[in-house]
Amino acid sequence: MSKIAPQVLKQAVLNVLEGSKKKKRNFVETIELQFTLKNYDPNKDPRFNKTVVVPYKIRHNSKICMIADAKHADECTELGITFVTMDYLKTFNKEKRPVKKFGMKYNVFLASKNLARLIPRTIGPGLHKLDKVPIPIDHNSKLSSKVDEAKRTIRFRLKKTVNINVPIGSVDLEPEQIIQNINVASNFFTSLLKKNWQNIRSVYLKSTMGHSYRIF
């Protein structure tokens, strides 16, 4: 159960959206949820790297790339999904710079399930370091549905800091859609902590170029 007061949350969402309307940008701003932990030591307490699927997209236009086998490559071509092959990844020769450049081009990576284990052996840990481990997709799954799900997937990865920021939506969503995403994401995140909401010091809501608003 969320500990964020509904009125506080609603007002913060409205403030974020109003701020984005007052100062028009040449792109659609992403809205971010910013958590700070308390009484939680990442060096001693359990770290995690988990994902949750929220009801609505977390970015206006998520850039998705699939690392595809021959069958998935055909599906990607048919659906207009960007893809690369393992042969393309081999051209990086495990060099950090091209792998990082490749990883920064996209928000989310998918991979044919039979290739998932081969990717780190081929290009090293670069995508893992960027928190962009490819989501494995088998051939029994409908690719278009998995792409839609990927656009609604938030990854919570606790590193060596007590701060975690995640995309939660974009300013073109309706207020209620953003609120639903926030409630699902925050409840999931706190469920990963030892003492749930008691380990949360603060939660802020912020658009890319806007002010931040404390909601907890």
mmCIF file of C-alpha atoms in Angstrom:
data_model
loop_
_atom_site.group_PDB
_atom_site.id
_atom_site.type_symbol
_atom_site.label_atom_id
_atom_site.label_comp_id
_atom_site.label_asym_id
_atom_site.label_seq_id
_atom_site.Cartn_x
_atom_site.Cartn_y
_atom_site.Cartn_z
ATOM 1 C CA MET A 1 0.000 0.000 0.000
ATOM 2 C CA SER A 2 1.440 3.377 -1.028
ATOM 3 C CA LYS A 3 2.333 5.786 1.780
ATOM 4 C CA ILE A 4 2.243 8.759 -0.601
ATOM 5 C CA ALA A 5 -0.725 11.001 0.249
ATOM 6 C CA PRO A 6 -3.093 11.027 -2.766
ATOM 7 C CA GLN A 7 -3.653 14.807 -2.672
ATOM 8 C CA VAL A 8 0.071 15.531 -2.417
ATOM 9 C CA LEU A 9 0.752 13.204 -5.331
ATOM 10 C CA LYS A 10 -2.002 14.648 -7.504
ATOM 11 C CA GLN A 11 -0.886 18.229 -6.877
ATOM 12 C CA ALA A 12 2.742 17.393 -7.672
ATOM 13 C CA VAL A 13 1.728 15.733 -10.952
ATOM 14 C CA LEU A 14 -0.389 18.759 -11.899
ATOM 15 C CA ASN A 15 2.511 21.088 -11.022
ATOM 16 C CA VAL A 16 4.913 19.105 -13.200
ATOM 17 C CA LEU A 17 2.500 19.130 -16.145
ATOM 18 C CA GLU A 18 1.710 22.823 -15.726
ATOM 19 C CA GLY A 19 5.420 23.651 -15.641
ATOM 20 C CA SER A 20 6.005 21.803 -18.898
ATOM 21 C CA LYS A 21 3.184 23.754 -20.586
ATOM 22 C CA LYS A 22 4.514 27.134 -19.456
ATOM 23 C CA LYS A 23 7.934 26.544 -20.963
ATOM 24 C CA LYS A 24 7.598 24.663 -24.234
ATOM 25 C CA ARG A 25 10.526 22.440 -25.212
ATOM 26 C CA ASN A 26 11.385 21.012 -28.601
ATOM 27 C CA PHE A 27 10.985 17.524 -27.146
ATOM 28 C CA VAL A 28 8.516 15.742 -24.881
ATOM 29 C CA GLU A 29 9.907 15.732 -21.342
ATOM 30 C CA THR A 30 10.228 12.519 -19.365
ATOM 31 C CA ILE A 31 8.978 12.511 -15.775
ATOM 32 C CA GLU A 32 11.292 10.960 -13.208
ATOM 33 C CA LEU A 33 10.682 9.456 -9.782
ATOM 34 C CA GLN A 34 13.604 10.089 -7.411
ATOM 35 C CA PHE A 35 14.016 7.976 -4.263
ATOM 36 C CA THR A 36 16.447 8.535 -1.387
ATOM 37 C CA LEU A 37 16.861 5.721 1.137
ATOM 38 C CA LYS A 38 17.505 5.808 4.881
ATOM 39 C CA ASN A 39 18.771 3.153 7.300
ATOM 40 C CA TYR A 40 19.864 1.114 4.296
ATOM 41 C CA ASP A 41 23.515 0.349 3.590
ATOM 42 C CA PRO A 42 24.119 -0.800 -0.007
ATOM 43 C CA ASN A 43 27.458 -2.257 1.098
ATOM 44 C CA LYS A 44 25.822 -4.527 3.685
ATOM 45 C CA ASP A 45 22.130 -4.804 2.884
ATOM 46 C CA PRO A 46 20.840 -6.743 -0.133
ATOM 47 C CA ARG A 47 21.273 -5.084 -3.505
ATOM 48 C CA PHE A 48 18.818 -5.820 -6.267
ATOM 49 C CA ASN A 49 18.266 -5.498 -9.992
ATOM 50 C CA LYS A 50 14.551 -5.984 -10.600
ATOM 51 C CA THR A 51 11.952 -4.843 -13.105
ATOM 52 C CA VAL A 52 8.272 -4.006 -12.899
ATOM 53 C CA VAL A 53 5.752 -3.394 -15.683
ATOM 54 C CA VAL A 54 3.560 -0.332 -15.125
ATOM 55 C CA PRO A 55 0.218 0.393 -16.848
ATOM 56 C CA TYR A 56 1.439 3.166 -19.176
ATOM 57 C CA LYS A 57 4.569 4.010 -21.186
ATOM 58 C CA ILE A 58 7.456 5.515 -19.214
ATOM 59 C CA ARG A 59 8.841 7.655 -22.055
ATOM 60 C CA HIS A 60 7.219 9.496 -24.942
ATOM 61 C CA ASN A 61 9.298 7.601 -27.466
ATOM 62 C CA SER A 62 11.391 4.742 -26.092
ATOM 63 C CA LYS A 63 14.212 3.800 -28.428
ATOM 64 C CA ILE A 64 14.211 0.009 -28.611
ATOM 65 C CA CYS A 65 16.711 -2.279 -30.302
ATOM 66 C CA MET A 66 16.546 -6.052 -30.602
ATOM 67 C CA ILE A 67 19.565 -8.325 -30.835
ATOM 68 C CA ALA A 68 17.925 -10.811 -33.133
ATOM 69 C CA ASP A 69 18.397 -14.259 -34.599
ATOM 70 C CA ALA A 70 17.260 -14.885 -38.181
ATOM 71 C CA LYS A 71 13.617 -15.553 -37.282
ATOM 72 C CA HIS A 72 13.277 -12.517 -35.034
ATOM 73 C CA ALA A 73 15.103 -10.394 -37.629
ATOM 74 C CA ASP A 74 12.334 -11.175 -40.113
ATOM 75 C CA GLU A 75 9.687 -10.256 -37.524
ATOM 76 C CA CYS A 76 11.482 -7.013 -36.672
ATOM 77 C CA THR A 77 11.621 -6.070 -40.349
ATOM 78 C CA GLU A 78 7.901 -6.751 -40.686
ATOM 79 C CA LEU A 79 7.028 -4.713 -37.579
ATOM 80 C CA GLY A 80 9.487 -1.874 -38.204
ATOM 81 C CA ILE A 81 11.547 -2.621 -35.076
ATOM 82 C CA THR A 82 15.234 -1.692 -35.058
ATOM 83 C CA PHE A 83 17.469 -4.760 -34.759
ATOM 84 C CA VAL A 84 21.085 -5.879 -35.000
ATOM 85 C CA THR A 85 22.634 -9.322 -35.380
ATOM 86 C CA MET A 86 25.359 -11.082 -33.419
ATOM 87 C CA ASP A 87 27.679 -10.539 -36.384
ATOM 88 C CA TYR A 88 27.236 -6.800 -35.873
ATOM 89 C CA LEU A 89 28.101 -7.088 -32.170
ATOM 90 C CA LYS A 90 31.266 -9.000 -33.045
ATOM 91 C CA THR A 91 32.559 -5.954 -34.945
ATOM 92 C CA PHE A 92 32.994 -4.175 -31.583
ATOM 93 C CA ASN A 93 35.804 -6.618 -30.658
ATOM 94 C CA LYS A 94 34.794 -6.147 -26.982
ATOM 95 C CA GLU A 95 36.135 -2.568 -27.106
ATOM 96 C CA LYS A 96 34.488 -0.442 -24.412
ATOM 97 C CA ARG A 97 33.967 2.744 -26.416
ATOM 98 C CA PRO A 98 31.911 1.358 -29.333
ATOM 99 C CA VAL A 99 29.912 -0.859 -26.948
ATOM 100 C CA LYS A 100 29.090 2.143 -24.738
ATOM 101 C CA LYS A 101 28.192 4.266 -27.781
ATOM 102 C CA PHE A 102 25.883 1.496 -28.997
ATOM 103 C CA GLY A 103 24.305 1.146 -25.551
ATOM 104 C CA MET A 104 23.659 4.878 -25.209
ATOM 105 C CA LYS A 105 21.717 5.016 -28.488
ATOM 106 C CA TYR A 106 18.772 3.053 -27.088
ATOM 107 C CA ASN A 107 16.630 3.051 -23.948
ATOM 108 C CA VAL A 108 15.795 -0.657 -24.006
ATOM 109 C CA PHE A 109 17.316 -3.773 -25.531
ATOM 110 C CA LEU A 110 15.546 -7.018 -26.351
ATOM 111 C CA ALA A 111 17.297 -10.224 -27.392
ATOM 112 C CA SER A 112 16.316 -13.552 -28.878
ATOM 113 C CA LYS A 113 16.362 -15.923 -25.905
ATOM 114 C CA ASN A 114 18.824 -18.286 -27.585
ATOM 115 C CA LEU A 115 21.296 -15.383 -27.942
ATOM 116 C CA ALA A 116 20.933 -13.806 -24.487
ATOM 117 C CA ARG A 117 23.801 -15.719 -22.865
ATOM 118 C CA LEU A 118 26.101 -15.126 -25.816
ATOM 119 C CA ILE A 119 25.849 -11.327 -25.697
ATOM 120 C CA PRO A 120 28.131 -10.663 -22.660
ATOM 121 C CA ARG A 121 30.659 -13.128 -24.063
ATOM 122 C CA THR A 122 30.626 -11.235 -27.347
ATOM 123 C CA ILE A 123 30.708 -7.596 -26.194
ATOM 124 C CA GLY A 124 31.601 -7.811 -22.493
ATOM 125 C CA PRO A 125 29.649 -6.254 -19.580
ATOM 126 C CA GLY A 126 29.009 -2.881 -21.262
ATOM 127 C CA LEU A 127 25.211 -3.106 -21.459
ATOM 128 C CA HIS A 128 25.009 -4.417 -17.887
ATOM 129 C CA LYS A 129 26.971 -1.401 -16.633
ATOM 130 C CA LEU A 130 24.479 0.883 -18.381
ATOM 131 C CA ASP A 131 21.541 -0.951 -16.727
ATOM 132 C CA LYS A 132 20.451 -2.084 -20.178
ATOM 133 C CA VAL A 133 20.661 -5.855 -19.941
ATOM 134 C CA PRO A 134 18.660 -7.184 -22.929
ATOM 135 C CA ILE A 135 15.246 -8.645 -22.114
ATOM 136 C CA PRO A 136 15.145 -12.231 -23.480
ATOM 137 C CA ILE A 137 12.286 -13.028 -25.868
ATOM 138 C CA ASP A 138 11.402 -16.556 -26.990
ATOM 139 C CA HIS A 139 9.712 -17.468 -30.249
ATOM 140 C CA ASN A 140 6.463 -18.435 -28.525
ATOM 141 C CA SER A 141 5.920 -14.825 -27.449
ATOM 142 C CA LYS A 142 4.246 -12.220 -29.620
ATOM 143 C CA LEU A 143 7.026 -9.761 -30.413
ATOM 144 C CA SER A 144 4.769 -6.705 -30.764
ATOM 145 C CA SER A 145 3.331 -7.371 -27.280
ATOM 146 C CA LYS A 146 6.816 -7.716 -25.799
ATOM 147 C CA VAL A 147 7.870 -4.420 -27.364
ATOM 148 C CA ASP A 148 4.815 -2.733 -25.844
ATOM 149 C CA GLU A 149 5.661 -4.282 -22.467
ATOM 150 C CA ALA A 150 9.267 -3.094 -22.748
ATOM 151 C CA LYS A 151 8.005 0.477 -23.159
ATOM 152 C CA ARG A 152 6.249 0.096 -19.783
ATOM 153 C CA THR A 153 9.077 -1.630 -17.909
ATOM 154 C CA ILE A 154 11.000 0.103 -15.118
ATOM 155 C CA ARG A 155 14.284 -1.309 -13.825
ATOM 156 C CA PHE A 156 15.269 -0.763 -10.188
ATOM 157 C CA ARG A 157 18.952 -1.436 -9.651
ATOM 158 C CA LEU A 158 20.551 -0.584 -6.316
ATOM 159 C CA LYS A 159 24.255 0.197 -6.657
ATOM 160 C CA LYS A 160 26.566 1.797 -4.085
ATOM 161 C CA THR A 161 24.416 4.867 -3.512
ATOM 162 C CA VAL A 162 21.200 5.459 -1.580
ATOM 163 C CA ASN A 163 19.662 7.399 -4.485
ATOM 164 C CA ILE A 164 17.622 5.735 -7.240
ATOM 165 C CA ASN A 165 16.030 7.666 -10.113
ATOM 166 C CA VAL A 166 13.693 6.025 -12.638
ATOM 167 C CA PRO A 167 11.548 7.251 -15.552
ATOM 168 C CA ILE A 168 7.869 7.060 -14.652
ATOM 169 C CA GLY A 169 6.076 8.639 -17.617
ATOM 170 C CA SER A 170 6.091 11.661 -19.908
ATOM 171 C CA VAL A 171 4.319 15.003 -19.891
ATOM 172 C CA ASP A 172 1.955 13.931 -22.682
ATOM 173 C CA LEU A 173 0.234 11.405 -20.392
ATOM 174 C CA GLU A 174 -2.941 12.192 -18.462
ATOM 175 C CA PRO A 175 -2.485 12.996 -14.728
ATOM 176 C CA GLU A 176 -4.311 9.813 -13.673
ATOM 177 C CA GLN A 177 -2.070 7.681 -15.905
ATOM 178 C CA ILE A 178 1.058 9.153 -14.306
ATOM 179 C CA ILE A 179 -0.407 8.615 -10.831
ATOM 180 C CA GLN A 180 -1.138 4.956 -11.598
ATOM 181 C CA ASN A 181 2.431 4.430 -12.820
ATOM 182 C CA ILE A 182 3.838 6.079 -9.691
ATOM 183 C CA ASN A 183 1.740 3.965 -7.326
ATOM 184 C CA VAL A 184 2.647 0.680 -9.023
ATOM 185 C CA ALA A 185 6.348 1.569 -9.234
ATOM 186 C CA SER A 186 6.714 2.925 -5.692
ATOM 187 C CA ASN A 187 4.895 -0.027 -4.115
ATOM 188 C CA PHE A 188 7.073 -2.454 -6.055
ATOM 189 C CA PHE A 189 10.275 -0.611 -5.156
ATOM 190 C CA THR A 190 9.515 -0.457 -1.440
ATOM 191 C CA SER A 191 8.692 -4.182 -1.460
ATOM 192 C CA LEU A 192 12.363 -4.794 -2.344
ATOM 193 C CA LEU A 193 13.599 -3.018 0.799
ATOM 194 C CA LYS A 194 14.119 -4.581 4.236
ATOM 195 C CA LYS A 195 11.560 -2.386 5.978
ATOM 196 C CA ASN A 196 9.524 -1.263 2.998
ATOM 197 C CA TRP A 197 8.437 2.393 3.312
ATOM 198 C CA GLN A 198 10.395 2.774 6.552
ATOM 199 C CA ASN A 199 13.556 2.715 4.441
ATOM 200 C CA ILE A 200 12.429 5.689 2.336
ATOM 201 C CA ARG A 201 13.781 9.099 3.347
ATOM 202 C CA SER A 202 12.201 11.051 0.502
ATOM 203 C CA VAL A 203 10.539 10.763 -2.907
ATOM 204 C CA TYR A 204 10.589 13.543 -5.493
ATOM 205 C CA LEU A 205 8.853 13.967 -8.837
ATOM 206 C CA LYS A 206 10.582 15.891 -11.623
ATOM 207 C CA SER A 207 10.334 16.418 -15.376
ATOM 208 C CA THR A 208 13.506 16.567 -17.488
ATOM 209 C CA MET A 209 13.823 20.363 -17.429
ATOM 210 C CA GLY A 210 11.373 21.227 -14.666
ATOM 211 C CA HIS A 211 11.326 21.785 -10.915
ATOM 212 C CA SER A 212 11.298 18.852 -8.496
ATOM 213 C CA TYR A 213 8.367 18.319 -6.121
ATOM 214 C CA ARG A 214 8.548 16.309 -2.933
ATOM 215 C CA ILE A 215 5.752 13.755 -2.656
ATOM 216 C CA PHE A 216 7.015 11.809 0.382
#
